Amino acid sequence: MGYIKLSISTFLLFSLSFAVQAQRSTIITNIQLIDGTGKPASSASVRIQGNKIVAIGALKPNKMDQVVDGNGKVLAPGFIDSHSHHFGDLSKNRAGLSTSSQGITTIVIGQDGNGYPMDSLTKWMNEKPVVSNVASYTGQSSLREVAMGENDLYRNATVLEIEKMKSILASELDKGSFGLSTGLEYEASFYSSHQEVIDLAKVTAAHKGLYTSHIRSEDLHMDEAIDEIIEIGRQTKMPVQVSHIKIANKLNWGKANLILEKLNQARKEGVNITADIYPYTFWNSTLRVLFPGKDFDNLASAEMATRQLFDPNESVLVQFAPNPNYIGKTITAIGLERNEQPAQTLIRLIKLAEDFKKANPNYTGSVEAIAGKAMSEEDVNTFLAWPETIICSDGNAGGHPRGYGAFTRVLGKYVRESNLMPLEKAIFKMTGQSADFFGFKNRGRIAVGNFADLVLLDPATVMDEANLKNSKALSKGIAMVWVNGQLVYQAQKATGNLPGVLIKRK
Ligand SMILES: [Zn+2]
């Protein structure tokens, strides 16, 4: 008898707590609502229940509500990082701070030609979900590796190999990939013909996917590289996006307007071309991209690079497996240590990295990486302000400070300090506009029925704190972040919740 009684009361208790759970909602009050559409801020309260936003307006808390007092701060949709490498961090630190601490709630990965197969991503996110939502492109270089072999990429693909890539790509798109990404400046796909890219892009377009590209050149041959992506947009009629748009050739600094004229002209002719951008005047990449001719031992090319393509006095090695002592030092400083000119040092470092790779064939991870000071502030401003640009971090964790500070830097430095655009507009570029580009129907805007991806931020203090010396410093002014209705970040700490889902293209 006792046993049955206990069972019944346990059952009742369970049902009761289930009912409480089901009704329990959170109401966020005393906020300025910036809803992600670009509309001016307004005062309202937002109620979330489960993973959704269920009410917006002059709401009265009821007994079941957990009340969050926003203290007059801004409540915005969680930020969508349209070009992200954060999965590298989140796959190791699933509740990691790199995304949530800057207000990011969704990352779009598979960038620059490198991606994960959708099956492994699906499995990963089912078994080991991470703090942020994840969406992914399929990378062209990854396709080339499968079709051509990892060590045989410095050439055009054969017709058969292209067919193989097309069929894998089609299947990935069917499994929910958002489209094709290329990293044409990198050697793994630099040698692919224009036709190979077009052929793959056409498969993507037929599946109603998107095309995003780290274009073939961001410096000496940028014009031709822009022509190439415009042509892909023209032939396929699908949306094409220039990844992390920049002018990394000192001789062309100040000419962002000319690039935008060209892009606007293409748009007028019906090409759906846009861009994403991160808010810094330095990039993070391999030393090898500093040799557009891929002549890595040519002193004249190295000298041109130090004059035109990056500033060796301000460019810092952020990864160097052959000699970790060099990490954190500028190319000029390493040159002084080695008694060399910066150009010679550049050649030597690349050679050391190559030798290291040969000697350690099983080494995984990047052997070398540099934060290269290469862009002008004026051009960054011009590109940021272009109505067709959405915001990205291009970041991971560590190395370049964008991994922790890209979004808060836009809001602090470019919105509050330089007044480049209103806060609502900047937030639109991080949320609603990005959601429209990717076709996320129920994210990116604060609206009833949408997923409760939210950030509570203080517009008076929000600012990035990460820099090259302390690349993981947490931003100021991000008070609370929710992903799918669950609080993931508060008071500069992760809550440990892991509500991220894999978003698949429908
Ligand atoms: Zn890139």
mmCIF file with all atom_site columns, C-alpha atoms in Angstrom, residues 269-353:
data_model
loop_
_atom_site.group_PDB
_atom_site.id
_atom_site.type_symbol
_atom_site.label_atom_id
_atom_site.label_alt_id
_atom_site.label_comp_id
_atom_site.label_asym_id
_atom_site.label_entity_id
_atom_site.label_seq_id
_atom_site.pdbx_PDB_ins_code
_atom_site.Cartn_x
_atom_site.Cartn_y
_atom_site.Cartn_z
_atom_site.occupancy
_atom_site.B_iso_or_equiv
_atom_site.pdbx_formal_charge
_atom_site.auth_seq_id
_atom_site.auth_comp_id
_atom_site.auth_asym_id
_atom_site.auth_atom_id
_atom_site.pdbx_PDB_model_num
ATOM 1  C CA . GLU A 1 269 ? 21.846 45.121 -63.324 1.00 0.00 ? 269 GLU A CA 1
ATOM 2  C CA . GLY A 1 270 ? 20.095 42.518 -61.184 1.00 0.00 ? 270 GLY A CA 1
ATOM 3  C CA . VAL A 1 271 ? 23.046 40.800 -59.489 1.00 0.00 ? 271 VAL A CA 1
ATOM 4  C CA . ASN A 1 272 ? 22.144 40.116 -55.859 1.00 0.00 ? 272 ASN A CA 1
ATOM 5  C CA . ILE A 1 273 ? 25.557 40.928 -54.382 1.00 0.00 ? 273 ILE A CA 1
ATOM 6  C CA . THR A 1 274 ? 26.194 41.904 -50.759 1.00 0.00 ? 274 THR A CA 1
ATOM 7  C CA . ALA A 1 275 ? 29.099 41.753 -48.297 1.00 0.00 ? 275 ALA A CA 1
ATOM 8  C CA . ASP A 1 276 ? 29.941 40.961 -44.738 1.00 0.00 ? 276 ASP A CA 1
ATOM 9  C CA . ILE A 1 277 ? 32.581 42.773 -42.706 1.00 0.00 ? 277 ILE A CA 1
ATOM 10 C CA . TYR A 1 278 ? 34.407 42.765 -39.377 1.00 0.00 ? 278 TYR A CA 1
ATOM 11 C CA . PRO A 1 279 ? 35.356 46.110 -37.816 1.00 0.00 ? 279 PRO A CA 1
ATOM 12 C CA . TYR A 1 280 ? 39.158 46.093 -37.711 1.00 0.00 ? 280 TYR A CA 1
ATOM 13 C CA . THR A 1 281 ? 42.019 47.432 -39.839 1.00 0.00 ? 281 THR A CA 1
ATOM 14 C CA . PHE A 1 282 ? 43.939 44.213 -39.552 1.00 0.00 ? 282 PHE A CA 1
ATOM 15 C CA . TRP A 1 283 ? 43.145 40.708 -40.732 1.00 0.00 ? 283 TRP A CA 1
ATOM 16 C CA . ASN A 1 284 ? 44.160 37.302 -39.435 1.00 0.00 ? 284 ASN A CA 1
ATOM 17 C CA . SER A 1 285 ? 45.472 34.780 -41.899 1.00 0.00 ? 285 SER A CA 1
ATOM 18 C CA . THR A 1 286 ? 48.493 32.834 -43.008 1.00 0.00 ? 286 THR A CA 1
ATOM 19 C CA . LEU A 1 287 ? 51.845 34.453 -43.825 1.00 0.00 ? 287 LEU A CA 1
ATOM 20 C CA . ARG A 1 288 ? 51.461 32.856 -47.227 1.00 0.00 ? 288 ARG A CA 1
ATOM 21 C CA . VAL A 1 289 ? 48.622 35.151 -48.346 1.00 0.00 ? 289 VAL A CA 1
ATOM 22 C CA . LEU A 1 290 ? 51.218 37.933 -48.357 1.00 0.00 ? 290 LEU A CA 1
ATOM 23 C CA . PHE A 1 291 ? 52.607 36.364 -51.531 1.00 0.00 ? 291 PHE A CA 1
ATOM 24 C CA . PRO A 1 292 ? 49.853 36.817 -54.145 1.00 0.00 ? 292 PRO A CA 1
ATOM 25 C CA . GLY A 1 293 ? 52.126 35.196 -56.764 1.00 0.00 ? 293 GLY A CA 1
ATOM 26 C CA . LYS A 1 294 ? 52.686 32.206 -54.431 1.00 0.00 ? 294 LYS A CA 1
ATOM 27 C CA . ASP A 1 295 ? 56.457 32.782 -54.877 1.00 0.00 ? 295 ASP A CA 1
ATOM 28 C CA . PHE A 1 296 ? 57.255 32.329 -51.216 1.00 0.00 ? 296 PHE A CA 1
ATOM 29 C CA . ASP A 1 297 ? 61.052 32.615 -51.541 1.00 0.00 ? 297 ASP A CA 1
ATOM 30 C CA . ASN A 1 298 ? 61.153 35.667 -53.793 1.00 0.00 ? 298 ASN A CA 1
ATOM 31 C CA . LEU A 1 299 ? 62.806 38.573 -51.970 1.00 0.00 ? 299 LEU A CA 1
ATOM 32 C CA . ALA A 1 300 ? 61.368 41.206 -54.328 1.00 0.00 ? 300 ALA A CA 1
ATOM 33 C CA . SER A 1 301 ? 57.858 39.886 -53.645 1.00 0.00 ? 301 SER A CA 1
ATOM 34 C CA . ALA A 1 302 ? 58.542 39.870 -49.914 1.00 0.00 ? 302 ALA A CA 1
ATOM 35 C CA . GLU A 1 303 ? 59.763 43.467 -50.087 1.00 0.00 ? 303 GLU A CA 1
ATOM 36 C CA . MET A 1 304 ? 56.662 44.493 -52.029 1.00 0.00 ? 304 MET A CA 1
ATOM 37 C CA . ALA A 1 305 ? 54.539 42.798 -49.361 1.00 0.00 ? 305 ALA A CA 1
ATOM 38 C CA . THR A 1 306 ? 56.217 44.729 -46.532 1.00 0.00 ? 306 THR A CA 1
ATOM 39 C CA . ARG A 1 307 ? 55.720 48.015 -48.398 1.00 0.00 ? 307 ARG A CA 1
ATOM 40 C CA . GLN A 1 308 ? 52.234 47.493 -49.762 1.00 0.00 ? 308 GLN A CA 1
ATOM 41 C CA . LEU A 1 309 ? 50.355 44.548 -48.298 1.00 0.00 ? 309 LEU A CA 1
ATOM 42 C CA . PHE A 1 310 ? 50.958 44.826 -44.558 1.00 0.00 ? 310 PHE A CA 1
ATOM 43 C CA . ASP A 1 311 ? 52.829 46.881 -41.998 1.00 0.00 ? 311 ASP A CA 1
ATOM 44 C CA . PRO A 1 312 ? 55.563 44.689 -40.464 1.00 0.00 ? 312 PRO A CA 1
ATOM 45 C CA . ASN A 1 313 ? 55.870 47.133 -37.542 1.00 0.00 ? 313 ASN A CA 1
ATOM 46 C CA . GLU A 1 314 ? 52.280 46.561 -36.494 1.00 0.00 ? 314 GLU A CA 1
ATOM 47 C CA . SER A 1 315 ? 51.642 43.007 -37.659 1.00 0.00 ? 315 SER A CA 1
ATOM 48 C CA . VAL A 1 316 ? 51.934 40.350 -35.014 1.00 0.00 ? 316 VAL A CA 1
ATOM 49 C CA . LEU A 1 317 ? 52.477 36.598 -35.277 1.00 0.00 ? 317 LEU A CA 1
ATOM 50 C CA . VAL A 1 318 ? 49.526 35.027 -33.464 1.00 0.00 ? 318 VAL A CA 1
ATOM 51 C CA . GLN A 1 319 ? 50.511 31.402 -34.053 1.00 0.00 ? 319 GLN A CA 1
ATOM 52 C CA . PHE A 1 320 ? 53.875 29.859 -34.842 1.00 0.00 ? 320 PHE A CA 1
ATOM 53 C CA . ALA A 1 321 ? 54.345 26.197 -34.027 1.00 0.00 ? 321 ALA A CA 1
ATOM 54 C CA . PRO A 1 322 ? 58.039 26.005 -35.034 1.00 0.00 ? 322 PRO A CA 1
ATOM 55 C CA . ASN A 1 323 ? 58.973 28.607 -32.419 1.00 0.00 ? 323 ASN A CA 1
ATOM 56 C CA . PRO A 1 324 ? 56.267 29.700 -29.976 1.00 0.00 ? 324 PRO A CA 1
ATOM 57 C CA . ASN A 1 325 ? 58.640 32.404 -28.668 1.00 0.00 ? 325 ASN A CA 1
ATOM 58 C CA . TYR A 1 326 ? 57.761 34.432 -31.746 1.00 0.00 ? 326 TYR A CA 1
ATOM 59 C CA . ILE A 1 327 ? 54.068 34.518 -30.893 1.00 0.00 ? 327 ILE A CA 1
ATOM 60 C CA . GLY A 1 328 ? 52.942 38.003 -29.909 1.00 0.00 ? 328 GLY A CA 1
ATOM 61 C CA . LYS A 1 329 ? 55.880 39.704 -31.614 1.00 0.00 ? 329 LYS A CA 1
ATOM 62 C CA . THR A 1 330 ? 55.818 41.892 -34.710 1.00 0.00 ? 330 THR A CA 1
ATOM 63 C CA . ILE A 1 331 ? 57.576 40.812 -37.899 1.00 0.00 ? 331 ILE A CA 1
ATOM 64 C CA . THR A 1 332 ? 59.963 43.749 -37.463 1.00 0.00 ? 332 THR A CA 1
ATOM 65 C CA . ALA A 1 333 ? 60.790 42.695 -33.894 1.00 0.00 ? 333 ALA A CA 1
ATOM 66 C CA . ILE A 1 334 ? 61.406 39.084 -34.948 1.00 0.00 ? 334 ILE A CA 1
ATOM 67 C CA . GLY A 1 335 ? 63.619 40.432 -37.743 1.00 0.00 ? 335 GLY A CA 1
ATOM 68 C CA . LEU A 1 336 ? 65.668 42.443 -35.242 1.00 0.00 ? 336 LEU A CA 1
ATOM 69 C CA . GLU A 1 337 ? 66.125 39.339 -33.084 1.00 0.00 ? 337 GLU A CA 1
ATOM 70 C CA . ARG A 1 338 ? 67.256 37.405 -36.126 1.00 0.00 ? 338 ARG A CA 1
ATOM 71 C CA . ASN A 1 339 ? 69.325 40.234 -37.552 1.00 0.00 ? 339 ASN A CA 1
ATOM 72 C CA . GLU A 1 340 ? 67.270 40.388 -40.739 1.00 0.00 ? 340 GLU A CA 1
ATOM 73 C CA . GLN A 1 341 ? 65.165 42.850 -42.702 1.00 0.00 ? 341 GLN A CA 1
ATOM 74 C CA . PRO A 1 342 ? 61.394 42.236 -42.313 1.00 0.00 ? 342 PRO A CA 1
ATOM 75 C CA . ALA A 1 343 ? 61.172 40.941 -45.901 1.00 0.00 ? 343 ALA A CA 1
ATOM 76 C CA . GLN A 1 344 ? 63.859 38.328 -45.224 1.00 0.00 ? 344 GLN A CA 1
ATOM 77 C CA . THR A 1 345 ? 62.131 37.366 -42.003 1.00 0.00 ? 345 THR A CA 1
ATOM 78 C CA . LEU A 1 346 ? 58.861 36.854 -43.862 1.00 0.00 ? 346 LEU A CA 1
ATOM 79 C CA . ILE A 1 347 ? 60.542 34.380 -46.214 1.00 0.00 ? 347 ILE A CA 1
ATOM 80 C CA . ARG A 1 348 ? 62.342 32.623 -43.346 1.00 0.00 ? 348 ARG A CA 1
ATOM 81 C CA . LEU A 1 349 ? 59.192 32.225 -41.253 1.00 0.00 ? 349 LEU A CA 1
ATOM 82 C CA . ILE A 1 350 ? 57.322 30.658 -44.151 1.00 0.00 ? 350 ILE A CA 1
ATOM 83 C CA . LYS A 1 351 ? 60.223 28.268 -44.741 1.00 0.00 ? 351 LYS A CA 1
ATOM 84 C CA . LEU A 1 352 ? 60.372 27.343 -41.038 1.00 0.00 ? 352 LEU A CA 1
ATOM 85 C CA . ALA A 1 353 ? 56.633 26.659 -41.079 1.00 0.00 ? 353 ALA A CA 1
#
